[in-house]
XYZ file of C-alpha atoms in Angstrom:
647
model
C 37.470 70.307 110.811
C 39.621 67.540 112.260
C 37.385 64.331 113.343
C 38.539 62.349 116.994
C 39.401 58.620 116.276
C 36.243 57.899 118.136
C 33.965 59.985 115.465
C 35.839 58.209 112.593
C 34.949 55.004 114.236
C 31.734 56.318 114.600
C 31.200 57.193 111.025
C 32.832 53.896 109.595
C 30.265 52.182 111.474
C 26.996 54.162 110.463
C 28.696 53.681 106.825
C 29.336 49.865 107.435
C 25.537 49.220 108.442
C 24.163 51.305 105.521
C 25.887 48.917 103.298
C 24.599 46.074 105.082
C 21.417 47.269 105.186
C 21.432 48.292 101.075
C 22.746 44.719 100.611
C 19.483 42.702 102.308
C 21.990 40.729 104.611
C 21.310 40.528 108.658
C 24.356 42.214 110.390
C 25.666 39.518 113.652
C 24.407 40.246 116.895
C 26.651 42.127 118.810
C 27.222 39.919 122.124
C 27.126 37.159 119.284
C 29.968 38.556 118.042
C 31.732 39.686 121.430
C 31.417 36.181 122.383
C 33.331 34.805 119.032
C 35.928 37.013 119.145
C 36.236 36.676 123.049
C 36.615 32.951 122.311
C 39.272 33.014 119.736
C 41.191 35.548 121.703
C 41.335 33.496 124.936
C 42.437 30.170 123.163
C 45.023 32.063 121.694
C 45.989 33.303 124.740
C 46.129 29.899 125.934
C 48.830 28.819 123.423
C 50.786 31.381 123.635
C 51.224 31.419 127.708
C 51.094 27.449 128.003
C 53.253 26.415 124.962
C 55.305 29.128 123.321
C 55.854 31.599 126.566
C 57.196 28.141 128.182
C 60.252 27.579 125.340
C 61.004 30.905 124.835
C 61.137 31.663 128.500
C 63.675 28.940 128.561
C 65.517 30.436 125.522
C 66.178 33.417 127.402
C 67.327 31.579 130.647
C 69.821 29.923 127.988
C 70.778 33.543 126.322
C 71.092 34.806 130.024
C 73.440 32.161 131.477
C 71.255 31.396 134.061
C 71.370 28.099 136.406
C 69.826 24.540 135.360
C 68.488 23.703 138.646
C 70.641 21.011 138.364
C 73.654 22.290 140.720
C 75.071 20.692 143.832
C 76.917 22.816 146.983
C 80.590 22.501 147.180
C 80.826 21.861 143.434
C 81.742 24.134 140.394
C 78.493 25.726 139.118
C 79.656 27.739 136.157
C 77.715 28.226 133.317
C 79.137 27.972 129.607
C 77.388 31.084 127.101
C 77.346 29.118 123.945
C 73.670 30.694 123.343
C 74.616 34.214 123.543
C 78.272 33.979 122.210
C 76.714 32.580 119.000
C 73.743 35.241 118.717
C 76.517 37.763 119.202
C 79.100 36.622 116.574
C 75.878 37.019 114.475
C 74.340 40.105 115.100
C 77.315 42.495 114.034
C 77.187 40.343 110.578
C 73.274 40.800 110.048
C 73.120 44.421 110.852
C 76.074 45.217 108.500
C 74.361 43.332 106.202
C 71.121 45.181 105.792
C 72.463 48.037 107.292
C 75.716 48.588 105.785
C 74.770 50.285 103.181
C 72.952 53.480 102.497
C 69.826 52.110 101.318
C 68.309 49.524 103.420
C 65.805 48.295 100.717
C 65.267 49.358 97.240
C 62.249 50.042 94.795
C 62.823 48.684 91.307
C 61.207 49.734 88.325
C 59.928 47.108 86.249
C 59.503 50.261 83.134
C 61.598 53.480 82.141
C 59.065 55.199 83.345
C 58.769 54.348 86.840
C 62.821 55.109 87.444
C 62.198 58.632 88.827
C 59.567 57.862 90.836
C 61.287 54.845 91.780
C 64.198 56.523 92.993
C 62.557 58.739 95.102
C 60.527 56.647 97.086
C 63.548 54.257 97.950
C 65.142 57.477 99.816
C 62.076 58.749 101.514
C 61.459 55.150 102.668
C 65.157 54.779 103.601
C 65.943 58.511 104.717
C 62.760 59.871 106.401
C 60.538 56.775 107.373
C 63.675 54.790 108.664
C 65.600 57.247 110.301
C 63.922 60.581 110.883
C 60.152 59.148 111.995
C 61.867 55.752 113.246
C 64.644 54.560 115.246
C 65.452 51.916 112.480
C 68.428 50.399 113.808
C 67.872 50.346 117.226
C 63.994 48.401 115.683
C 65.146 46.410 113.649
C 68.154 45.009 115.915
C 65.539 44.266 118.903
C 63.736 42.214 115.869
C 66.650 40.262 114.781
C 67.603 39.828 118.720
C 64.355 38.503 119.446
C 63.882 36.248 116.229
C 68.030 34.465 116.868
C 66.816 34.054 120.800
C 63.139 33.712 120.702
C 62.215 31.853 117.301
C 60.315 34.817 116.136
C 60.956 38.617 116.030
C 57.615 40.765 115.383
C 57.533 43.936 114.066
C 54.256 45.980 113.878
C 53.978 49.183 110.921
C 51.051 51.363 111.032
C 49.797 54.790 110.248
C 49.414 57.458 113.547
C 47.921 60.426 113.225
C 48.717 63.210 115.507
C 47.242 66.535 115.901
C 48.769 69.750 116.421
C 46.997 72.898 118.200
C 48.334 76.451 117.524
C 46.740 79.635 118.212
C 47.805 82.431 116.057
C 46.552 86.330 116.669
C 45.562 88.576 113.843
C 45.029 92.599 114.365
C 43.881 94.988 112.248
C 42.162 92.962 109.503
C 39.413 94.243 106.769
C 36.668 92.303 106.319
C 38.011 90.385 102.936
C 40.921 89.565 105.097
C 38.774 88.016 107.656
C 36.510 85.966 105.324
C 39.792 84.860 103.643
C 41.347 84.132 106.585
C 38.147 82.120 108.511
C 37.277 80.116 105.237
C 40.716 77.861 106.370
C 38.873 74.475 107.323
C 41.759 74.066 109.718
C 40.414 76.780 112.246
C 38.458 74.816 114.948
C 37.749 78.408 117.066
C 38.276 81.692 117.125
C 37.635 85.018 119.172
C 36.693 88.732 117.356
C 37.128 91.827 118.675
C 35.443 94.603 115.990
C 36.020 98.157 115.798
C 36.117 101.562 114.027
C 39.097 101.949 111.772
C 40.475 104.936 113.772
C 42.718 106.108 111.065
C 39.838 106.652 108.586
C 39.499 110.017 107.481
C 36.169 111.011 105.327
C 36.117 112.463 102.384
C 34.923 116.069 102.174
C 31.419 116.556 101.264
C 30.537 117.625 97.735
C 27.991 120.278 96.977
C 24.977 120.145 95.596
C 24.600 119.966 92.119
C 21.912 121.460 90.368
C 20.339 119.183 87.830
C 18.637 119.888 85.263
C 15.059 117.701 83.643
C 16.468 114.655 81.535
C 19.926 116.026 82.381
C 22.664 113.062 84.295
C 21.954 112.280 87.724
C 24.061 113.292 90.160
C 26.899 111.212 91.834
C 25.809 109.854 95.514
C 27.505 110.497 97.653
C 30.491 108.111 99.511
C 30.169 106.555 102.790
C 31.228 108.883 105.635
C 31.178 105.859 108.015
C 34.655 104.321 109.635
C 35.070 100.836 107.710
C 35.569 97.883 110.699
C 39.057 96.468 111.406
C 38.933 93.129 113.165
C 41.361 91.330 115.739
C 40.625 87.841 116.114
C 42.578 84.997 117.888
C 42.377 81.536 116.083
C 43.100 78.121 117.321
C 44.287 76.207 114.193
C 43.929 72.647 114.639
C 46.526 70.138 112.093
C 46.673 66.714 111.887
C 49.937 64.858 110.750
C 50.579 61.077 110.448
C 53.096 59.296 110.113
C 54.487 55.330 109.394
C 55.722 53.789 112.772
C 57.892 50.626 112.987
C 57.725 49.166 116.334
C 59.572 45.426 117.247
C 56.719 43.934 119.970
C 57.614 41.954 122.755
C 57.323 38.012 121.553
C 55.038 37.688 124.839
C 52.754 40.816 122.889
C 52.126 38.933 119.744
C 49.030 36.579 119.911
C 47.901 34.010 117.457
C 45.783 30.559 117.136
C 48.150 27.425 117.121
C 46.677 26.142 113.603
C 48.391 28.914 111.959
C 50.902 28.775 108.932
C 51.543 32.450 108.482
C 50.134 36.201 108.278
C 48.384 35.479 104.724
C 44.854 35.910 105.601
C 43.808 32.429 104.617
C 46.850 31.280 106.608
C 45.786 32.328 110.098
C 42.394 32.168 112.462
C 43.358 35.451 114.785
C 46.309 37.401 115.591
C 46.786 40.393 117.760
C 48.608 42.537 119.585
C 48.102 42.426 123.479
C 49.186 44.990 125.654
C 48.672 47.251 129.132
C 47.466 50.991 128.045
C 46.662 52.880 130.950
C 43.338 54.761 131.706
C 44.707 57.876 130.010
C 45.555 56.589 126.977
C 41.951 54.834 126.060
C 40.558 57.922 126.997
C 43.034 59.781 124.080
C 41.898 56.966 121.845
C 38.663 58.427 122.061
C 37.307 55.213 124.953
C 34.585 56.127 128.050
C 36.714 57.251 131.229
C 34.031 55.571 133.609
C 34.250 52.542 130.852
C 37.918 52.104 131.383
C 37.638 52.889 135.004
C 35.504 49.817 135.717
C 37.904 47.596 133.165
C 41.197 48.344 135.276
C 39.932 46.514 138.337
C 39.281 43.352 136.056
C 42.399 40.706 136.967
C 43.504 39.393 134.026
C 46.341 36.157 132.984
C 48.998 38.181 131.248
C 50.503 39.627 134.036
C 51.479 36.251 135.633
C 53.055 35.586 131.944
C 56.645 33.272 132.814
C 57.888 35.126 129.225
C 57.027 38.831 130.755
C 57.755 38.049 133.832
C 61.587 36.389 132.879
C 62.256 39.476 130.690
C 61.535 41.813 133.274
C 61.548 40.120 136.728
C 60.173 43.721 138.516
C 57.843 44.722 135.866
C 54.648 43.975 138.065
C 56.048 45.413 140.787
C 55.101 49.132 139.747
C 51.385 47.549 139.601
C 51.866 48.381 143.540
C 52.225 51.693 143.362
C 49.615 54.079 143.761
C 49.751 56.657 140.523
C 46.158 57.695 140.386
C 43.218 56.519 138.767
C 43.990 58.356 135.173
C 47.343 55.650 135.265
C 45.626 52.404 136.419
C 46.179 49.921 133.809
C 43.816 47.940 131.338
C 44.800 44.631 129.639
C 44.138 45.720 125.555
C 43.897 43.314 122.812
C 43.643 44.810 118.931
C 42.865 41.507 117.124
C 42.409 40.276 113.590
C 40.545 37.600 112.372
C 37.768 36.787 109.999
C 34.175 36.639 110.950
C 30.831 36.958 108.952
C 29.480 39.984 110.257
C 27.220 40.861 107.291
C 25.677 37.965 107.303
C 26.711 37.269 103.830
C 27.661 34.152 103.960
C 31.441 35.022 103.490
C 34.085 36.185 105.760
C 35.931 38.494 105.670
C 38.823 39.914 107.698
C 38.007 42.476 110.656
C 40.075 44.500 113.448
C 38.062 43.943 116.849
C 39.698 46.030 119.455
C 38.630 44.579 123.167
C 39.639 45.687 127.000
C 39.921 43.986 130.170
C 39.961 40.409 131.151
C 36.986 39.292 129.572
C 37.495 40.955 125.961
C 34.677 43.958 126.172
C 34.495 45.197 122.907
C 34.948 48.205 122.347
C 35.258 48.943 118.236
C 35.299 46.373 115.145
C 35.830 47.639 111.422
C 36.721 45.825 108.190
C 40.596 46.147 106.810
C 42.256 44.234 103.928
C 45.744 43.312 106.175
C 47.068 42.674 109.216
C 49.732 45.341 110.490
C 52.068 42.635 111.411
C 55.088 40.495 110.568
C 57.032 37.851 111.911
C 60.719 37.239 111.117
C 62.373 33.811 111.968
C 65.927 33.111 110.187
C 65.006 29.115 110.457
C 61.854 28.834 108.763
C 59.591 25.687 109.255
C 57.940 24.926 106.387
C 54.155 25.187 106.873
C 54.645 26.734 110.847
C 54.043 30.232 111.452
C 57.072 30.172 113.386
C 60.431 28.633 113.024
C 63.601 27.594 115.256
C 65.804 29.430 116.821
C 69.573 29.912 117.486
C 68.739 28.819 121.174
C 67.020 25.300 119.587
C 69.951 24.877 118.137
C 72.387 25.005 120.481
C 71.179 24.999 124.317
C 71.736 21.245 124.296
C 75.560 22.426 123.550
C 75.631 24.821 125.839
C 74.390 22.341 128.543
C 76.906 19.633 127.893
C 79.302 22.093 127.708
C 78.683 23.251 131.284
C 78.772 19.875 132.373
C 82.130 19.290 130.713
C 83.625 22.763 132.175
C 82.280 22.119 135.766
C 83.933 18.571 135.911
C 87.077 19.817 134.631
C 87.236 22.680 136.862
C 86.267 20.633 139.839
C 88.694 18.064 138.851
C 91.410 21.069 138.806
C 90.434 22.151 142.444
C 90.891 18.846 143.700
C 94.566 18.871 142.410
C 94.842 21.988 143.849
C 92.919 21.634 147.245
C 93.529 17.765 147.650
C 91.190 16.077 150.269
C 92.615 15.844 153.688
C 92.892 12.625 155.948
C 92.619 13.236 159.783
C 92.991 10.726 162.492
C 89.451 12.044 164.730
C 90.575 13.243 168.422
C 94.468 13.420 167.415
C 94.172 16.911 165.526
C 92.317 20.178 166.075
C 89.828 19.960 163.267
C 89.531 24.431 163.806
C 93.292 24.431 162.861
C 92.772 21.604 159.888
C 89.641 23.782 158.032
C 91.220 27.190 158.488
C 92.298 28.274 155.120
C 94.749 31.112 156.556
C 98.130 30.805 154.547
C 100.871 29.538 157.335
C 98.785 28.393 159.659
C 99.961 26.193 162.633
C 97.781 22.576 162.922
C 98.173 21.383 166.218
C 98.458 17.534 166.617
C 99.061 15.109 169.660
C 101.445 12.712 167.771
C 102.995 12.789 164.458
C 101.332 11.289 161.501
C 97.973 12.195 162.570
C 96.786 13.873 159.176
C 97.829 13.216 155.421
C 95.959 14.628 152.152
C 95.036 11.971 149.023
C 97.169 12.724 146.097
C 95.026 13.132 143.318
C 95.956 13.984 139.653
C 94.440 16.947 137.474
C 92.720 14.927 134.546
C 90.591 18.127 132.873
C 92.721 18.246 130.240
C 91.169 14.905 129.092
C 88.077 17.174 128.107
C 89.565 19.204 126.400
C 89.332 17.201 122.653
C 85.266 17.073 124.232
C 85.001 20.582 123.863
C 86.615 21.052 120.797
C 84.157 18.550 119.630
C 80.891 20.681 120.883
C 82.469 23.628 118.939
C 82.807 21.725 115.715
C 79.063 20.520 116.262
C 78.065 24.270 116.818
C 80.057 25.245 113.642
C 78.173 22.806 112.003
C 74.968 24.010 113.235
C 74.978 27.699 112.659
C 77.936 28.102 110.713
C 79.300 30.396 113.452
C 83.082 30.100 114.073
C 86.397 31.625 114.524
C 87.230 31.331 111.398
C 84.115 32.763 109.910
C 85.327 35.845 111.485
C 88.865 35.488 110.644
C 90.177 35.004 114.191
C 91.541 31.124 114.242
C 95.339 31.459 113.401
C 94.963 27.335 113.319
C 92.834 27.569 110.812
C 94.038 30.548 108.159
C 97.945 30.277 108.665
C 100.329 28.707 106.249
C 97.463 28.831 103.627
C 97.188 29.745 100.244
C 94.518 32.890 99.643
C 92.279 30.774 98.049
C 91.983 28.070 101.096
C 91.739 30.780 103.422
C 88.492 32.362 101.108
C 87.034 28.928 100.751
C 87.518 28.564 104.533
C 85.521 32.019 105.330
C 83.031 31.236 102.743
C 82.330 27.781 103.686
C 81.549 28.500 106.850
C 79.505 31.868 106.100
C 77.324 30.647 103.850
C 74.664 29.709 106.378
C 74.424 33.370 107.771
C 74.296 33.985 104.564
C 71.259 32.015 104.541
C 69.842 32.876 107.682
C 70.060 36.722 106.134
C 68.688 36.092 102.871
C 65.385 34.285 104.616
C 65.408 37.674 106.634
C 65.385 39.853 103.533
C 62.783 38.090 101.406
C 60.251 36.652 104.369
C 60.565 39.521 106.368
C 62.011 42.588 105.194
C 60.392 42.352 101.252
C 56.645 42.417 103.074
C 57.086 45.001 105.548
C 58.406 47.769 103.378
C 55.601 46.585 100.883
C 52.963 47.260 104.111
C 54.866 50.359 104.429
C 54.407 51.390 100.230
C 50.618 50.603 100.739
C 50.356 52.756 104.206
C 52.215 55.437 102.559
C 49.949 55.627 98.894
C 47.155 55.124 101.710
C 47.258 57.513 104.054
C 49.293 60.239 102.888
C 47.040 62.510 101.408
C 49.005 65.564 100.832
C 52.595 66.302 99.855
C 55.662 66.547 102.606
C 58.883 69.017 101.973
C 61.687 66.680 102.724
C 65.471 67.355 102.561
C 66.587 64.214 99.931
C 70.166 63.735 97.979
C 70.855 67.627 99.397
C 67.617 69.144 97.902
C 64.380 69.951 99.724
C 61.539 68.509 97.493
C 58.164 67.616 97.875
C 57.218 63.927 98.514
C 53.565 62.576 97.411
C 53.025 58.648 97.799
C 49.729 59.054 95.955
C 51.613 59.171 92.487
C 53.065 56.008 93.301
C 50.223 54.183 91.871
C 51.381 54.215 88.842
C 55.008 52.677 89.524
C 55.279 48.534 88.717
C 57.696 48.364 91.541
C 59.768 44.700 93.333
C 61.427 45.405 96.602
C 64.708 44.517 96.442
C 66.881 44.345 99.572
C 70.439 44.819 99.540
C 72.182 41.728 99.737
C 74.797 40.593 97.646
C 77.345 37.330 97.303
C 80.726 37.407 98.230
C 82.725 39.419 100.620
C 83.507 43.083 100.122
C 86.875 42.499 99.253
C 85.313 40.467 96.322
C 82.332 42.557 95.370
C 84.911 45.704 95.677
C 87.589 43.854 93.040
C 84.616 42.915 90.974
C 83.333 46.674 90.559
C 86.701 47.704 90.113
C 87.376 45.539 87.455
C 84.134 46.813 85.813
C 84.715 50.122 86.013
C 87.997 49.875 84.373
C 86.366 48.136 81.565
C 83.256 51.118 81.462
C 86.448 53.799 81.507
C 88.223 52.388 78.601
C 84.836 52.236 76.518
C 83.820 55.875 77.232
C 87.311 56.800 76.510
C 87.603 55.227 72.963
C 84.169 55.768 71.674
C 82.801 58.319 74.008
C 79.696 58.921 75.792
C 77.065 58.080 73.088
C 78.538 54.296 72.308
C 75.830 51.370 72.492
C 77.519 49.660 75.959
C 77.603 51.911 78.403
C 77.003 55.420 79.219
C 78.201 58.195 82.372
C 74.729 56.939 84.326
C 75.994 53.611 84.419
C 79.612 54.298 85.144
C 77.951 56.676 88.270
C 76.494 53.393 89.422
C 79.246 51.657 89.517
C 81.586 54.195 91.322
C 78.313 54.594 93.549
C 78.301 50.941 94.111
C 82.047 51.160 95.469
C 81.556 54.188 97.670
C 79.276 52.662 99.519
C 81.241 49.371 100.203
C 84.418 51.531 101.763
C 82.133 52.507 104.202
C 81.023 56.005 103.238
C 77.024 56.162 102.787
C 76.802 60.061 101.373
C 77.847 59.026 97.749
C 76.544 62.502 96.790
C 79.671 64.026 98.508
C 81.666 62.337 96.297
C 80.190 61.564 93.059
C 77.459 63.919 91.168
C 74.805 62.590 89.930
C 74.568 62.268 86.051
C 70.917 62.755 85.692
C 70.563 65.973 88.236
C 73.650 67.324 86.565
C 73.310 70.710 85.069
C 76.120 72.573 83.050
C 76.952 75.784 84.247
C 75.861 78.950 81.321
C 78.811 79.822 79.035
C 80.110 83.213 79.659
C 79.244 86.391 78.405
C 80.349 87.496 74.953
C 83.603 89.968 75.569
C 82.501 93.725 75.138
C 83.915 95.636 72.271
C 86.147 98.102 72.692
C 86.373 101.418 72.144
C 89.514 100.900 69.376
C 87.608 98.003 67.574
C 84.437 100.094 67.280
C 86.272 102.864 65.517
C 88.386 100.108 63.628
């Protein structure tokens, strides 16, 4: 039978203390420990909502084009996007990058043995966890968003388990079919109904035999009675899990302000705060009355200047009166490492706590945190990094300073100021701006305007400038993109590649710090979830054929993650291939499949390779796969004839 999270809990934690109590070490008091973990959390806290909340809030106010403070009435208030132009020249470049392809990371072998295996665990990863249990785009774009705006995209992967209820109905079953079919240890209930078989018909009676002394002994006689037929209704109850990929809120993510990273020895806490309502604790398994009591509790993370900027009417649904079952209570599923057993050594722990004051609620031992942080400017020795905001709001201030000059300089060429002698003019007439209107004067010469000169197009060489300086900064420019005619005409191929490449090679960069800081250890937490948790096999649909899928033989493999990245442009990388494949075709041509260079599974890889840069991710539609190949039978002999069987 199925066990509730709260009974696994529960058993972990009569385990836990056994082991303690084997071990001869004094387990921490509980408030003792309620009180540590409180404290951590609310320092934490503290940092986050004091320091980072207040600079990424900011950020966002940058990304969103929103006003300095600094404007003055009756003059131009515009607001340059610098910020959010640059973060989305970038984006389209990133996701095509990792996403271009049809594998989004790949498991190397590191042995000819592991290639199989191999193989099929970079498409369940890529085909099933990505895209059929996850919304991996849409995840990993809020990531990159957040991590180009916000310094730091977090993304969270962790086993849920689900369960499933069905109830099935049986009739008519013998009584081996009902022990057979109640032995299933998925069957949480059932319901019988027993009767006579009514179809039974006894056999006739046999007469009575006359034995004779020391002669055989008679056969007894068979059972006249009806045999019982059963009809029982059963509730089957399943449980499924499955990997989930979630990108938190930056605002979510809590951890200390000594911390370098998410290595265990690099960190004091992290966790993952949130609002659950009533509902869902009691799901998790929680007291209702318990988290009753701990939605009344007022707490700091709603007044949060990040949360609160992000989504300006979130709290505003706080007012509204949903019932008690929806009231909502301020979680916090933390990680740091504490010496519960007493042993003298720490070790690191998941504390989950509730309310304003951190109740806890559940605490068990785990080997690594469920998290990771992606930042495309990494600080060396800083949990977090810099952003594309950091980099460029000064820009995209002096910019708007620039613009709003020159475009109040412009209206005053435009709408010159006007001279009026006071008591000679009506001033109503004068400050109408009604095209044709009639200004009524007592003498002549009684108004006049100042002539005064457009000079905005002194600024323009200033903003020029400020986009050179961005360039310079990010790399991100028309001519990256292949948009600035200035730039690529009346030049040689060659200039106009070193142009592109020159000023990609920073995204190129900022991508390749993605893949190997980010991307590598996630999909490795996802490997270790998946050999984890997964205890039984899966039918999946993979390369056309529905096989079955079980992470516990991938043990054995001596895999590296490998994420697709490569140099060059596609138009290179696609010449390149070509170039090889020409050479593979004209060595299996002269010295056939069996020569020491190359053979048809290396020539699929390459013609693999170059479907996938056109654009078209189904290389199986195209190109069959050496190793799955299997010739078709040769035909049937021809029958003989009747002439050549006389012949």
């Amino acid at each position: 039978m199925a066990l509730t999270d709260a009974e696994i809990r529960s058993q972990t934690a009569e385990l836990e203390a056994e082991q303690i109590r084997l071990a001869g070490d004094e387990p921490m008091d509980e408030e003792e420990l309620e009180s540590i973990v409180a404290g951590l959390i609310e320092d934490a806290q503290d940092y986050i909502d004091q320091t980072e909340a207040l600079d990424r809030n900011q950020a966002n106010d940058y990304y969103q084009g929103r006003p300095f403070g600094n404007e003055e009435d009756g003059r131009s208030q515009v607001v340059d996007r610098t910020v959010r132009d640059t973060c989305s020249l970038m984006m389209p470049q990133i996701m095509r990058t990792f996403f271009g392809s049809e594998k989004v990371v790949e498991f190397q072998p590191r042995g000819p043995e592991d290639v199989a295996l191999c193989e099929q665990a970079t498409d369940f990863v890529n085909q099933v966890v990505l895209n059929q249990d996850n919304e991996g785009f849409s995840t990993f774009y809020n990531i990159f968003r957040d991590a180009l705006v916000k310094r730091i995209g977090v993304a969270k992967v962790d086993w849920v388990s689900r369960e499933e209820v069905e109830h099935e109905e049986y009739t008519g079953l013998d009584d081996q079919g009902l022990q057979a079919l109640m032995s299933d240890p998925d069957i949480e209930g059932s319901s019988l109904e027993s009767y006579p078989d009514p179809n039974f018909v006894p056999p006739p009676p046999q007469p009575p035999q006359q034995v004779s002394p020391g002669g055989p002994q008679p056969v007894p006689q068979a059972n006249m009675e009806a045999p019982m037929l059963h009809d029982v209704v059963i509730r089957r109850l399943s449980t499924e899990g499955q990997i989930t990929i979630e990108a938190l809120p930056p605002e979510e993510f809590i951890i200390d302000r000594r911390a370098k990273g998410l290595l265990q020895d690099e960190f004091t806490i992290c966790g993952h705060r949130r609002y659950l309502t009533v509902s869902e604790l009691v799901s998790m398994g929680y007291d209702y009355e318990e988290m009753l009591e701990l939605a009344g509790d007022e707490d700091s993370f709603g007044t949060n200047t990040e949360l609160l900027s992000r989504n300006p009417l979130g709290n505003y649904a706080d007012s509204l009166d949903a019932g008690e079952a929806n009231k909502r209570v301020l979680y916090v599923e933390a990680y740091c490492k504490v010496d519960f057993g007493g042993s003298g050594i720490a070790s690191l722990r998941r504390f989950c706590c509730a309310g304003s004051h951190f109740k806890l609620l559940h605490h068990s031992p785990v080997n690594d945190v469920p998290f990771q942080i992606f930042s495309g400017y990494k600080e060396p020795h800083l949990w977090k990094g810099s952003s594309v905001a950091d980099l460029t709001s000064d820009l995209q201030k002096i910019k708007s300073s620039v613009l709003r000059s020159t475009l109040d300089s412009l209206s005053k060429s435009i709408f010159p100021d006007t001279w009026a002698v006071e008591g000679q003019c009506s001033l109503d007439d004068l400050s109408s701006n009604r095209v044709g209107k009639i200004i009524r004067t007592r003498a002549p010469g009684m108004i006049g305007e100042f002539s005064t000169s457009f000079n905005g197009k002194e600024a323009f060489p200033m903003l020029d400038y400020l986009d050179q300086v961005k360039e310079d900064r990010t790399g991100m420019s028309k001519a990256s993109m292949g948009l600035d005619p200035s730039a690529l005409q009346s030049s040689t191929k060659a200039a106009v590649s070193a142009t592109v490449a020159a000023s990609a090679a920073q995204l190129e960069l900022l991508c390749r710090v993605f893949a190997e800081t980010g991307m590598k250890p996630l999909f490795k937490k996802i490997l270790k979830l998946l050999h984890t948790h997964q205890d039984k096999a899966r039918m999946v649909r993979l390369r056309n054929e529905w096989i079955q899928v079980d992470p516990q033989t991938w043990n054995q493999m001596d895999i590296s993650v490998n994420v697709a990245l490569g140099l060059g442009t596609n138009e290179e990388r696609m010449g390149m291939l070509a170039g090889l494949a020409a050479k593979q075709e004209a060595i299996l041509e002269k010295q056939g499949p069996e020569n020491p260079l190359v053979n048809f599974q290396q020539y699929h890889t390459t013609l693999a390779k170059m479907t996938e840069l056109s654009g078209y991710k189904d290389v199986q539609s195209f190109w069959t796969n050496p190793s799955t190949y299997q010739a078709p039978p040769p035909p049937p002999p021809p029958e003989d004839t009747p002439d050549e069987i006389f012949a």
